[in-house]
Amino acid sequence: GENVEQHPSTLSVQEGDSAVIKCTYSDSASNYFPWYKQELGKRPQLIIDIRSNVGEKKDQRIAVTLNKTAKHFSLHITETQPEDSAVYFCAASSDDKIIFGKGTRLHILP
Amino acid sequence: EAQVTQNPRYLITVTGKKLTVTCSQNMNHEYMSWYRQDPGLGLRQIYYSMNVEVTDKGDVPEGYKVSRKEKRNFPLILESPSPNQTSLYFCASSFSRGQSYEQYFGPGTRLTVT
């Protein structure tokens, strides 16, 4: 079946450094790629998304890149801060299906 | 305040005892969905609904039922819960009829089946 692979499962970076999380998908019909952040004990919340007609999108310290040919997309967080510590989920969606990655636990080290 | 609500937030029950988890949204969203979250498995979709009286299976529908009689409500029903349904459940909604839009998640329901 269709799936979304997300790597790494755990990531530790020094405060102020950059973090990169990568996802690959298998469904060619996917046209929407959101990233959700889930803080401990909280609900997932959208932080950035990208559609298939765009290669890159940026919002302050976070950016997402998409390579449709290779079927992979990445989340980039620059100048990481303690409040970036959370679990991040990528997803690949078409009009009638959405599949989430298994998540990346990001630790920001002081 | 725009929100998705779920009840109950925590539930401990026994095998075989039917239960319902309610989900309600006040944003007039057409699309609603249920997920379960398990350690190491991420979010897996159970059922979704594109509109009133329109529901469809997600990736892990076995053992669950849903209904969408009103636009704002999308209850999740476990007719005969089993221990492997112990999980954290999230309801979500989106303004679009499709899945290709931002989803707003409820606060979650932690279910334990003994």
PDB file of C-alpha atoms in Angstrom, chain B residues 1-109:
ATOM      1  CA  GLU B   1     -13.684  30.562  19.609  1.00  0.00           C
ATOM      2  CA  ALA B   2     -13.126  28.216  16.655  1.00  0.00           C
ATOM      3  CA  GLN B   3     -12.416  24.757  17.957  1.00  0.00           C
ATOM      4  CA  VAL B   4     -12.730  20.991  17.748  1.00  0.00           C
ATOM      5  CA  THR B   5     -13.859  19.321  20.962  1.00  0.00           C
ATOM      6  CA  GLN B   6     -13.769  15.685  22.016  1.00  0.00           C
ATOM      7  CA  ASN B   7     -15.354  13.869  24.919  1.00  0.00           C
ATOM      8  CA  PRO B   8     -14.358  12.176  27.052  1.00  0.00           C
ATOM      9  CA  ARG B   9     -10.698  13.172  27.267  1.00  0.00           C
ATOM     10  CA  TYR B  10      -9.775  10.067  29.236  1.00  0.00           C
ATOM     11  CA  LEU B  11     -11.564   6.739  29.381  1.00  0.00           C
ATOM     12  CA  ILE B  12     -10.768   3.396  30.975  1.00  0.00           C
ATOM     13  CA  THR B  13     -13.110   0.586  30.017  1.00  0.00           C
ATOM     14  CA  VAL B  14     -13.314  -3.180  29.818  1.00  0.00           C
ATOM     15  CA  THR B  15     -13.243  -5.506  26.850  1.00  0.00           C
ATOM     16  CA  GLY B  16     -16.573  -5.742  25.051  1.00  0.00           C
ATOM     17  CA  LYS B  17     -18.313  -2.751  26.607  1.00  0.00           C
ATOM     18  CA  LYS B  18     -19.594  -0.485  23.838  1.00  0.00           C
ATOM     19  CA  LEU B  19     -18.421   3.093  23.951  1.00  0.00           C
ATOM     20  CA  THR B  20     -18.734   6.290  21.956  1.00  0.00           C
ATOM     21  CA  VAL B  21     -16.251   9.140  21.709  1.00  0.00           C
ATOM     22  CA  THR B  22     -17.893  12.353  20.588  1.00  0.00           C
ATOM     23  CA  CYS B  23     -16.338  14.972  18.319  1.00  0.00           C
ATOM     24  CA  SER B  24     -17.789  18.358  17.524  1.00  0.00           C
ATOM     25  CA  GLN B  25     -16.546  21.352  15.532  1.00  0.00           C
ATOM     26  CA  ASN B  26     -17.963  24.880  15.363  1.00  0.00           C
ATOM     27  CA  MET B  27     -16.209  26.017  12.174  1.00  0.00           C
ATOM     28  CA  ASN B  28     -18.809  24.751   9.683  1.00  0.00           C
ATOM     29  CA  HIS B  29     -16.181  22.406   8.263  1.00  0.00           C
ATOM     30  CA  GLU B  30     -17.330  19.842   5.724  1.00  0.00           C
ATOM     31  CA  TYR B  31     -14.517  17.364   6.262  1.00  0.00           C
ATOM     32  CA  MET B  32     -13.980  15.440   9.515  1.00  0.00           C
ATOM     33  CA  SER B  33     -11.710  12.560  10.380  1.00  0.00           C
ATOM     34  CA  TRP B  34     -10.607  10.223  13.174  1.00  0.00           C
ATOM     35  CA  TYR B  35      -7.030   9.137  13.852  1.00  0.00           C
ATOM     36  CA  ARG B  36      -5.327   6.937  16.357  1.00  0.00           C
ATOM     37  CA  GLN B  37      -1.813   7.662  17.565  1.00  0.00           C
ATOM     38  CA  ASP B  38       0.403   4.883  18.859  1.00  0.00           C
ATOM     39  CA  PRO B  39       4.092   5.087  19.872  1.00  0.00           C
ATOM     40  CA  GLY B  40       6.342   4.546  16.882  1.00  0.00           C
ATOM     41  CA  LEU B  41       3.414   4.356  14.449  1.00  0.00           C
ATOM     42  CA  GLY B  42       2.503   8.008  14.070  1.00  0.00           C
ATOM     43  CA  LEU B  43      -1.032   9.044  13.161  1.00  0.00           C
ATOM     44  CA  ARG B  44      -3.172   6.524  11.359  1.00  0.00           C
ATOM     45  CA  GLN B  45      -6.508   7.431   9.866  1.00  0.00           C
ATOM     46  CA  ILE B  46      -9.490   5.357  11.005  1.00  0.00           C
ATOM     47  CA  TYR B  47     -12.447   6.920   9.141  1.00  0.00           C
ATOM     48  CA  TYR B  48     -13.201  10.179   7.432  1.00  0.00           C
ATOM     49  CA  SER B  49     -16.264  12.034   6.260  1.00  0.00           C
ATOM     50  CA  MET B  50     -16.445  14.414   3.312  1.00  0.00           C
ATOM     51  CA  ASN B  51     -19.892  15.680   4.265  1.00  0.00           C
ATOM     52  CA  VAL B  52     -23.129  14.793   6.064  1.00  0.00           C
ATOM     53  CA  GLU B  53     -24.069  11.135   5.498  1.00  0.00           C
ATOM     54  CA  VAL B  54     -20.811  10.548   3.561  1.00  0.00           C
ATOM     55  CA  THR B  55     -18.192   8.446   5.345  1.00  0.00           C
ATOM     56  CA  ASP B  56     -15.318   6.283   4.168  1.00  0.00           C
ATOM     57  CA  LYS B  57     -12.677   3.995   5.598  1.00  0.00           C
ATOM     58  CA  GLY B  58      -9.170   5.148   6.331  1.00  0.00           C
ATOM     59  CA  ASP B  59      -6.182   2.867   6.856  1.00  0.00           C
ATOM     60  CA  VAL B  60      -7.257   1.145  10.102  1.00  0.00           C
ATOM     61  CA  PRO B  61     -11.082   0.971  10.209  1.00  0.00           C
ATOM     62  CA  GLU B  62     -11.462  -2.512  11.717  1.00  0.00           C
ATOM     63  CA  GLY B  63     -13.356  -2.504  15.008  1.00  0.00           C
ATOM     64  CA  TYR B  64     -14.670   1.047  14.599  1.00  0.00           C
ATOM     65  CA  LYS B  65     -17.839   2.677  13.320  1.00  0.00           C
ATOM     66  CA  VAL B  66     -18.690   6.306  12.639  1.00  0.00           C
ATOM     67  CA  SER B  67     -21.721   8.335  11.682  1.00  0.00           C
ATOM     68  CA  ARG B  68     -22.221  11.841  10.299  1.00  0.00           C
ATOM     69  CA  LYS B  69     -25.832  12.841  10.780  1.00  0.00           C
ATOM     70  CA  GLU B  70     -25.028  16.514  11.371  1.00  0.00           C
ATOM     71  CA  LYS B  71     -22.290  18.649   9.904  1.00  0.00           C
ATOM     72  CA  ARG B  72     -20.772  19.565  13.260  1.00  0.00           C
ATOM     73  CA  ASN B  73     -20.654  16.094  14.880  1.00  0.00           C
ATOM     74  CA  PHE B  74     -18.672  12.973  14.013  1.00  0.00           C
ATOM     75  CA  PRO B  75     -18.807  10.353  16.780  1.00  0.00           C
ATOM     76  CA  LEU B  76     -16.488   7.344  16.889  1.00  0.00           C
ATOM     77  CA  ILE B  77     -18.125   4.123  18.058  1.00  0.00           C
ATOM     78  CA  LEU B  78     -16.381   1.042  19.390  1.00  0.00           C
ATOM     79  CA  GLU B  79     -19.041  -1.669  19.464  1.00  0.00           C
ATOM     80  CA  SER B  80     -16.884  -4.226  21.274  1.00  0.00           C
ATOM     81  CA  PRO B  81     -13.604  -2.676  22.391  1.00  0.00           C
ATOM     82  CA  SER B  82     -10.518  -4.847  22.683  1.00  0.00           C
ATOM     83  CA  PRO B  83      -7.141  -4.178  24.366  1.00  0.00           C
ATOM     84  CA  ASN B  84      -5.466  -3.522  20.994  1.00  0.00           C
ATOM     85  CA  GLN B  85      -7.682  -0.450  20.677  1.00  0.00           C
ATOM     86  CA  THR B  86      -5.934   1.137  23.644  1.00  0.00           C
ATOM     87  CA  SER B  87      -4.584   4.309  22.085  1.00  0.00           C
ATOM     88  CA  LEU B  88      -4.700   8.094  21.855  1.00  0.00           C
ATOM     89  CA  TYR B  89      -7.492   9.193  19.519  1.00  0.00           C
ATOM     90  CA  PHE B  90      -7.727  12.490  17.664  1.00  0.00           C
ATOM     91  CA  CYS B  91     -10.622  13.951  15.776  1.00  0.00           C
ATOM     92  CA  ALA B  92      -9.853  16.535  13.088  1.00  0.00           C
ATOM     93  CA  SER B  93     -11.779  18.795  10.735  1.00  0.00           C
ATOM     94  CA  SER B  94     -11.067  20.823   7.625  1.00  0.00           C
ATOM     95  CA  PHE B  95     -13.073  23.349   5.632  1.00  0.00           C
ATOM     96  CA  SER B  96     -12.546  21.465   2.416  1.00  0.00           C
ATOM     97  CA  ARG B  97     -14.355  18.385   1.197  1.00  0.00           C
ATOM     98  CA  GLY B  98     -11.002  16.899   0.252  1.00  0.00           C
ATOM     99  CA  GLN B  99      -8.056  15.852   2.354  1.00  0.00           C
ATOM    100  CA  SER B 100      -5.663  18.320   0.784  1.00  0.00           C
ATOM    101  CA  TYR B 101      -6.125  21.107   3.288  1.00  0.00           C
ATOM    102  CA  GLU B 102      -5.054  22.015   6.802  1.00  0.00           C
ATOM    103  CA  GLN B 103      -6.672  19.877   9.455  1.00  0.00           C
ATOM    104  CA  TYR B 104      -7.616  21.213  12.881  1.00  0.00           C
ATOM    105  CA  PHE B 105      -7.212  18.606  15.579  1.00  0.00           C
ATOM    106  CA  GLY B 106      -9.193  18.113  18.741  1.00  0.00           C
ATOM    107  CA  PRO B 107      -7.433  17.767  22.112  1.00  0.00           C
ATOM    108  CA  GLY B 108      -7.344  13.970  22.013  1.00  0.00           C
ATOM    109  CA  THR B 109      -8.994  11.120  23.913  1.00  0.00           C
TER     110      THR B 109
END
